XYZ file of N, CA and C in Angstrom:
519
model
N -95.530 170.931 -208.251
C -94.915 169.655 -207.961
C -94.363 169.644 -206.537
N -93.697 170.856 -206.011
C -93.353 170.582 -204.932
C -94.372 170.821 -203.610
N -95.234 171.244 -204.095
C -96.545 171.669 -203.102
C -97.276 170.124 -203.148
N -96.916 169.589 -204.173
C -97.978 168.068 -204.148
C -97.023 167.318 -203.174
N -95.463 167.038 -203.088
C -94.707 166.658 -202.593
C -94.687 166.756 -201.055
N -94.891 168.163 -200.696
C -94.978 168.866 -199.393
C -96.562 167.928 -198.618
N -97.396 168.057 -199.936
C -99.016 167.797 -198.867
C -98.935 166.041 -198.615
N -97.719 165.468 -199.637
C -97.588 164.097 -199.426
C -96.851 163.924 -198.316
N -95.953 164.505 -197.816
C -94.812 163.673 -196.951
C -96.082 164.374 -195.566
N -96.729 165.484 -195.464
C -97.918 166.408 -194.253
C -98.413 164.897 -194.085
N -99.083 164.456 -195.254
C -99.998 163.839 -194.964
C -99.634 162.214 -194.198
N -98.219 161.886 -194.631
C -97.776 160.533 -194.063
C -97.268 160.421 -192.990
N -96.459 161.843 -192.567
C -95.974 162.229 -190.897
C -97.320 162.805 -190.370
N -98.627 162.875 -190.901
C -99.417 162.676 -189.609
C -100.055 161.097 -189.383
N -99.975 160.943 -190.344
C -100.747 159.652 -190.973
C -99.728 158.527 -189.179
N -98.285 158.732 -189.519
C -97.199 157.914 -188.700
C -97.147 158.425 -187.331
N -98.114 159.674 -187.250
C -97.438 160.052 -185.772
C -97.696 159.410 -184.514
N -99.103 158.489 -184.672
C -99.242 158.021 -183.520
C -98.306 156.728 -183.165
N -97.416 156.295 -184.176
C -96.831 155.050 -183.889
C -95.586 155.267 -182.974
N -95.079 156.648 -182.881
C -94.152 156.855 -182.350
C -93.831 156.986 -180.930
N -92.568 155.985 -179.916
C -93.045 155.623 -178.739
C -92.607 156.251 -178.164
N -91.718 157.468 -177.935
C -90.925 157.939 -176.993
C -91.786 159.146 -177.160
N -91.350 159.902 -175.872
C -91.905 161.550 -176.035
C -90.386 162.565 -177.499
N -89.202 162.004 -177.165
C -88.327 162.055 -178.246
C -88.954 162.402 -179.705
N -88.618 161.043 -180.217
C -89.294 160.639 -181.236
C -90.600 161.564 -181.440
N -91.090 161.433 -180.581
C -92.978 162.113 -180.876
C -92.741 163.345 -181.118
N -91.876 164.736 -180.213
C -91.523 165.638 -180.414
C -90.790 165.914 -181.701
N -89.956 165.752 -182.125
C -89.446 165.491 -183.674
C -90.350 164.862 -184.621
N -91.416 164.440 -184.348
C -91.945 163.636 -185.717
C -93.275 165.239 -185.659
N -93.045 165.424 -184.374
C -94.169 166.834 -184.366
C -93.540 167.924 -184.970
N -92.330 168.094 -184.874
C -91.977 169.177 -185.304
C -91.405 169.234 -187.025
N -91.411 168.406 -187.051
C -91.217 167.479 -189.113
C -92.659 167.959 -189.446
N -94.112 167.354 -188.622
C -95.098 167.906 -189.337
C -95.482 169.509 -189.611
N -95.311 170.176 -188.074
C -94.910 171.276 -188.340
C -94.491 172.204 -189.225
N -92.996 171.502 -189.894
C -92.455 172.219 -191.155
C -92.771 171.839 -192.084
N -93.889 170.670 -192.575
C -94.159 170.692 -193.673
C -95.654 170.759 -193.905
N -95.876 171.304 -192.596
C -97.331 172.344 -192.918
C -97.044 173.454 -193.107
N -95.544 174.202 -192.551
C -95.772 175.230 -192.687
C -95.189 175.563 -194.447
N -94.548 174.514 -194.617
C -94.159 174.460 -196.451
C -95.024 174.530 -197.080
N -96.336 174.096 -196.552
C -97.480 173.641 -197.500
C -98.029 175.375 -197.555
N -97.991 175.930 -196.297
C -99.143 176.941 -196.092
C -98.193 178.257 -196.957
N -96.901 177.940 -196.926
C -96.181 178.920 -197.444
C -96.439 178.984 -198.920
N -96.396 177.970 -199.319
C -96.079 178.112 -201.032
C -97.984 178.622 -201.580
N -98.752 177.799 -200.582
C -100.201 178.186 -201.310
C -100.521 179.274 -200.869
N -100.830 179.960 -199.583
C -100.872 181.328 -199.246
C -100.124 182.443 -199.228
N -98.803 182.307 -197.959
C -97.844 183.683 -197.653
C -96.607 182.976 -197.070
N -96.036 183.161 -197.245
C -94.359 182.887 -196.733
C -94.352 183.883 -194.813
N -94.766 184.128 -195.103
C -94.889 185.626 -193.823
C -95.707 184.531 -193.061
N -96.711 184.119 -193.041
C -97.567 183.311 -192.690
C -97.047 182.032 -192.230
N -96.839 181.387 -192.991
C -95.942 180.224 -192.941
C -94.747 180.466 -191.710
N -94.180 181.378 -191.915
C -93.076 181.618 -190.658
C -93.607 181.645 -189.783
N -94.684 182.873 -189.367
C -95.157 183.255 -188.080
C -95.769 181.465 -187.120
N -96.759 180.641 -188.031
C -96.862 179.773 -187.651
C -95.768 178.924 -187.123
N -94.868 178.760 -188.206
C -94.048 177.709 -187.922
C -93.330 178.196 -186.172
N -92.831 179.348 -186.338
C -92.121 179.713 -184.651
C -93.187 179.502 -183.774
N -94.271 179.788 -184.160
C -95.298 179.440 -183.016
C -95.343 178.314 -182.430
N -95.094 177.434 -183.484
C -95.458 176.101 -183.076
C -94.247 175.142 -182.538
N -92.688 175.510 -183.319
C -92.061 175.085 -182.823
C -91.561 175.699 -181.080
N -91.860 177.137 -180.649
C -91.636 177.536 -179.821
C -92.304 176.359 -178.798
N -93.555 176.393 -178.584
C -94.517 175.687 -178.208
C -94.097 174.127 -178.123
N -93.375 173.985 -179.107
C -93.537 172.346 -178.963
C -91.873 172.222 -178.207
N -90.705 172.955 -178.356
C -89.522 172.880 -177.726
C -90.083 172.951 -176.186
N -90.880 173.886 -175.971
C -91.070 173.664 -174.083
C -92.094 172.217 -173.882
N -92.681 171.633 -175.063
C -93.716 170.648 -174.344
C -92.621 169.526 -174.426
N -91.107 169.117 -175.209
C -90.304 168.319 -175.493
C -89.721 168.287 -174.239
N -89.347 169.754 -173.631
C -88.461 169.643 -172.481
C -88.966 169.236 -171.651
N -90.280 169.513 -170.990
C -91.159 168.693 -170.263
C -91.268 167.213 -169.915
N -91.517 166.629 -171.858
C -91.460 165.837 -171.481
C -90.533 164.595 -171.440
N -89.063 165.084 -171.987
C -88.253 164.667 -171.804
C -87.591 164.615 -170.509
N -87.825 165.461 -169.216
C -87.660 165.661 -167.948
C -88.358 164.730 -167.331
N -89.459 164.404 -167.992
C -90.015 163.280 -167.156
C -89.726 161.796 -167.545
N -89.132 161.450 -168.620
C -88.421 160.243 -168.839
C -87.223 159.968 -169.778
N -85.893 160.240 -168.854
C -85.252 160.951 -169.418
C -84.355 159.632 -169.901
N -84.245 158.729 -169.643
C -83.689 157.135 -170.047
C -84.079 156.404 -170.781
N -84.485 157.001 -172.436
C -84.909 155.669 -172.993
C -84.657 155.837 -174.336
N -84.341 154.515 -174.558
C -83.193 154.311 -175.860
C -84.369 154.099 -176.951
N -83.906 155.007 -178.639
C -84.531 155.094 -179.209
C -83.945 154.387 -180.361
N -84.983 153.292 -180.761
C -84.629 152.382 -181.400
C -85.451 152.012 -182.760
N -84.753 152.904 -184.008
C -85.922 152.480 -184.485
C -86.064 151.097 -185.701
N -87.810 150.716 -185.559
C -87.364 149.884 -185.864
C -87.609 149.361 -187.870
N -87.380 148.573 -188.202
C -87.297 147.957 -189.738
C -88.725 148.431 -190.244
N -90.146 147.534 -189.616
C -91.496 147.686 -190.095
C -91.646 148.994 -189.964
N -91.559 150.045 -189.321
C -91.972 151.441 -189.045
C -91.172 152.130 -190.087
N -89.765 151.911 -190.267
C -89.223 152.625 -191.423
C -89.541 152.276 -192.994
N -90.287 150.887 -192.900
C -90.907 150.548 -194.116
C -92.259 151.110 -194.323
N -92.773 151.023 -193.134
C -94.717 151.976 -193.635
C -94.410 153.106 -193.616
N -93.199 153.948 -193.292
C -93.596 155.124 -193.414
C -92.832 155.268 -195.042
N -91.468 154.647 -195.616
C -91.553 154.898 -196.936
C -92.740 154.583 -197.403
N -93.310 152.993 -197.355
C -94.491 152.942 -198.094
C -95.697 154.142 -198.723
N -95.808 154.497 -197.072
C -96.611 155.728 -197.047
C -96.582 157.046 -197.900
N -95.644 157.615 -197.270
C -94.804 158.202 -198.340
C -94.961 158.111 -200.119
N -94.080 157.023 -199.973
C -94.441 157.167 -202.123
C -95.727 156.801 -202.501
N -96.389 156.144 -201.783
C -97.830 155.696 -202.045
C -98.925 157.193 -202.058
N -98.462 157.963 -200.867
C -99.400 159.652 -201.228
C -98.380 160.384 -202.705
N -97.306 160.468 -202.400
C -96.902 161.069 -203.423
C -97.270 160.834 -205.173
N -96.787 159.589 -205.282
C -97.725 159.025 -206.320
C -99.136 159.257 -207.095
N -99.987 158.858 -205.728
C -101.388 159.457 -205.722
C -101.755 160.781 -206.044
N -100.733 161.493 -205.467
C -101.192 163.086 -205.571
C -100.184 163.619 -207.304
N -99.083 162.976 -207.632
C -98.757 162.956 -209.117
C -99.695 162.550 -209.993
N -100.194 161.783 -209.439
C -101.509 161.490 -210.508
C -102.610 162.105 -210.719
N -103.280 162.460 -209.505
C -104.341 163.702 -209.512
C -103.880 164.548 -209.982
N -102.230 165.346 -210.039
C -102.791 166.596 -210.816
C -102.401 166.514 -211.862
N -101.661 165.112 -212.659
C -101.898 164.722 -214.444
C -103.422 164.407 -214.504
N -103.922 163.934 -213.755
C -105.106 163.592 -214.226
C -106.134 165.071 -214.081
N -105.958 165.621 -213.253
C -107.114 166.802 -212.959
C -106.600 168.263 -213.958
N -105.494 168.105 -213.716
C -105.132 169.316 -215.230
C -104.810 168.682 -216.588
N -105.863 169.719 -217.733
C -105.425 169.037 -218.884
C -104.235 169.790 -219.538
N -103.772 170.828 -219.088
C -102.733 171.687 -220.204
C -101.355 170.783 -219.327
N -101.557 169.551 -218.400
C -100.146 168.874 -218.385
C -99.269 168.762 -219.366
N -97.812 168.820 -219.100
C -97.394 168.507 -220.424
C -95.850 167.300 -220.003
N -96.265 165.823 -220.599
C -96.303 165.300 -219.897
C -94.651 164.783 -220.369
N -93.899 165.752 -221.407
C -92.835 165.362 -221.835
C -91.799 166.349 -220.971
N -92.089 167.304 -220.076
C -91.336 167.949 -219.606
C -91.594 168.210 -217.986
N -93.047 167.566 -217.629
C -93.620 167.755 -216.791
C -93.501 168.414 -215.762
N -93.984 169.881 -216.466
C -94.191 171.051 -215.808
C -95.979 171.238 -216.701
N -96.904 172.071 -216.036
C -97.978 172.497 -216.542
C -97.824 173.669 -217.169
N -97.966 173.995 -218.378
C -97.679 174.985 -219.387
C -97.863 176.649 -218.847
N -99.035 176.145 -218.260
C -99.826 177.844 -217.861
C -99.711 177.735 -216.211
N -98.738 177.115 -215.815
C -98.678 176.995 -214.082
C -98.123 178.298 -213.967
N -96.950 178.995 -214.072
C -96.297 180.060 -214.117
C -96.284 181.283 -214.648
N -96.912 182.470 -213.289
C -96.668 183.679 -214.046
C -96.464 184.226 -213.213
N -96.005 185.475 -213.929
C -95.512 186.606 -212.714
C -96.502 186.957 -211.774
N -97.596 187.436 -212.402
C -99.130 187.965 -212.154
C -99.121 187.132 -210.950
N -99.594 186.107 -211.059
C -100.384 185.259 -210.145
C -99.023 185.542 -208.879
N -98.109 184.893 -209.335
C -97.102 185.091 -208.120
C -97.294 186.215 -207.230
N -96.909 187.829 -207.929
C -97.126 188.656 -207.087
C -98.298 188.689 -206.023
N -99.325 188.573 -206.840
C -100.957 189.328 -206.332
C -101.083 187.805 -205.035
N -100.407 186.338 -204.925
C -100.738 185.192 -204.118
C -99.755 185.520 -202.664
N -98.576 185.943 -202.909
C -97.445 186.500 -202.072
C -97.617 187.965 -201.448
N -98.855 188.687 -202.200
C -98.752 190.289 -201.421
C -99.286 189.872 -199.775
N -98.829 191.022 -198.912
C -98.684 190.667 -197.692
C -100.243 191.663 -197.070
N -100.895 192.023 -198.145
C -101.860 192.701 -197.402
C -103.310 191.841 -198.227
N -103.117 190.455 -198.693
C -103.952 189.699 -198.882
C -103.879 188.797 -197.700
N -102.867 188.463 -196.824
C -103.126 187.646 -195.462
C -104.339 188.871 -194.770
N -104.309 190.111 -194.939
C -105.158 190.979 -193.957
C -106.590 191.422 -194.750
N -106.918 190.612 -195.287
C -107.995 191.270 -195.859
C -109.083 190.310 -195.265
N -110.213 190.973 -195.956
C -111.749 190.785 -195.200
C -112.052 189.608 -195.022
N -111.692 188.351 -195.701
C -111.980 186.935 -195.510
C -111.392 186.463 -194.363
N -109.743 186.723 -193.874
C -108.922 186.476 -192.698
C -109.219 187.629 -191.652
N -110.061 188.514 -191.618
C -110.522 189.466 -190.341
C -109.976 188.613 -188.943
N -110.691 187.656 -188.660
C -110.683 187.229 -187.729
C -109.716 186.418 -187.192
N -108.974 186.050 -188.537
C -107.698 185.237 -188.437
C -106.568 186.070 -186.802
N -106.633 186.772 -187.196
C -105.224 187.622 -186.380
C -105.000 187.899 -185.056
N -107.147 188.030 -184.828
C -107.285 187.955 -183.365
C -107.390 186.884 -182.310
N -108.085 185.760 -183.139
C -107.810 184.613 -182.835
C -106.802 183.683 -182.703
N -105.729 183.800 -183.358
C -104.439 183.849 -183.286
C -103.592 184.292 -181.864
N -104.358 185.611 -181.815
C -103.525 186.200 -180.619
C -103.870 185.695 -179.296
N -104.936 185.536 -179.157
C -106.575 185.087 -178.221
C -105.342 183.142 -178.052
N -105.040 182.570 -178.925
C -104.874 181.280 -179.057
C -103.305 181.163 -178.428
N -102.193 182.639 -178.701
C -101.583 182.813 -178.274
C -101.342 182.592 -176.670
N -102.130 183.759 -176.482
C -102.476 183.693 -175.164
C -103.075 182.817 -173.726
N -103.926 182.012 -174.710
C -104.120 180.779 -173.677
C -103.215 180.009 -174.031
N -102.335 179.554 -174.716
C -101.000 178.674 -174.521
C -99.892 178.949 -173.776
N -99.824 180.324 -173.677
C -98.937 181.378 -172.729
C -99.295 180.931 -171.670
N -100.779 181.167 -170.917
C -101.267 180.885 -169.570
C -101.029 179.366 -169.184
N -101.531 179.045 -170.201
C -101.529 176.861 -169.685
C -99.835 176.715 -169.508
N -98.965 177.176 -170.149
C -97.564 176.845 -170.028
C -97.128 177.310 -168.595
N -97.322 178.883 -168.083
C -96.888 178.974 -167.088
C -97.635 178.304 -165.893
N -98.736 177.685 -165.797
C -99.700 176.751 -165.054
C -99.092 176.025 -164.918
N -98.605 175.114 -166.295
C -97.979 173.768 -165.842
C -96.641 173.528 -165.750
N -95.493 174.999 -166.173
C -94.380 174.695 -165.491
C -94.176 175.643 -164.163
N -94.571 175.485 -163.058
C -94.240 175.833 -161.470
C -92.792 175.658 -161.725
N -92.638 176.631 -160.898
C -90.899 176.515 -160.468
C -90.270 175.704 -159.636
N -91.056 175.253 -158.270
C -90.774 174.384 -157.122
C -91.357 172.741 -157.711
N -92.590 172.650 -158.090
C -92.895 171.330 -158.226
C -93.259 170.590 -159.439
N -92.431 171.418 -160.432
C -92.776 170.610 -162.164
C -91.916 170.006 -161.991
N -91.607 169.470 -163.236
C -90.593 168.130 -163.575
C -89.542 168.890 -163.943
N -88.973 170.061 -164.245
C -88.072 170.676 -164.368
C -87.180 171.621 -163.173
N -87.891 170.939 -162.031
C -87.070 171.275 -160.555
C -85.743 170.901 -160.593
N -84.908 171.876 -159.832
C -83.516 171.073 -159.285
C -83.765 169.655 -158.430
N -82.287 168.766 -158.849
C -82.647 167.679 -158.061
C -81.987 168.009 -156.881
N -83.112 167.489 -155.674
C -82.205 167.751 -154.275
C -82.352 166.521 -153.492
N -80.894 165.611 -153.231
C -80.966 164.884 -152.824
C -81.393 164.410 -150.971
């Protein structure tokens, strides 16, 4: 239930992100999706996983905020009535949808207590959470690519913040 919850609100803060007008706003609605991808990736894969991403990304996205908040640093964020209505809309409208797919797609629902009878076991828990199933033969490539992906975000960042002529210069009058 809360993994259906998590892929509903993923799916409506990306669904909303382009409406958002400020670099502000945009940075926070990025970093909301962020954590509830990394909620999503946590509960179905690794918690370990889920973290490592999430700092990645928020690291990453705090220097692209400062950026670009340096470059327009005056503007009032206002939000407004219709935008806070499509995005509830949005919102309970996936959630809903996705409550229904999994009454409808599992039959051992049980629909007076609504929990799924055989959702919970120890078994499955352990063996989905061990930390040497993120490293096994299907994710090989996961780790290096990762690092490889690391690394060119490292390079493009120090490219585009210069010390003398980015947007994060002293002001000299």
């Amino acid at each position: 239930m809360t993994l259906l919850i998590l892929i509903a609100c993923t799916i409506s803060t990306f669904l909303t992100l382009m409406l958002m007008s400020t670099p502000l706003t945009l940075g926070i609605w990025a970093i909301l999706l962020t954590l509830f991808f990394a909620g999503v990736l946590g509960l179905m894969l690794s918690s370990w996983g889920a973290l490592i991403l999430f700092l990645i990304y928020v690291g990453g996205l705090l220097v692209l905020i400062a950026y670009f908040v340096a470059l327009s640093p005056n503007q009032k964020v206002t939000p407004s009535i219709p935008l806070i209505t499509l995005l509830a809309l949005l919102l309970s409208t996936t959630s809903w949808a996705f409550l229904w797919i999994a009454m409808v797609s599992n039959p051992k629902w049980n629909l007076v207590t609504s929990i799924p009878t055989s959702a919970f076991s120890l078994t499955d828990f352990t063996s989905s959470m061990s930390f040497l199933s993120f490293l096994g033969p299907s994710n090989l490539l996961t780790l290096p690519l990762l690092g490889l992906l690391l690394l060119l975000i490292l390079i493009a960042a120090v490219k585009v913040s210069n010390r003398n002529e980015g947007a994060l210069r002293p002001f000299k009058p």
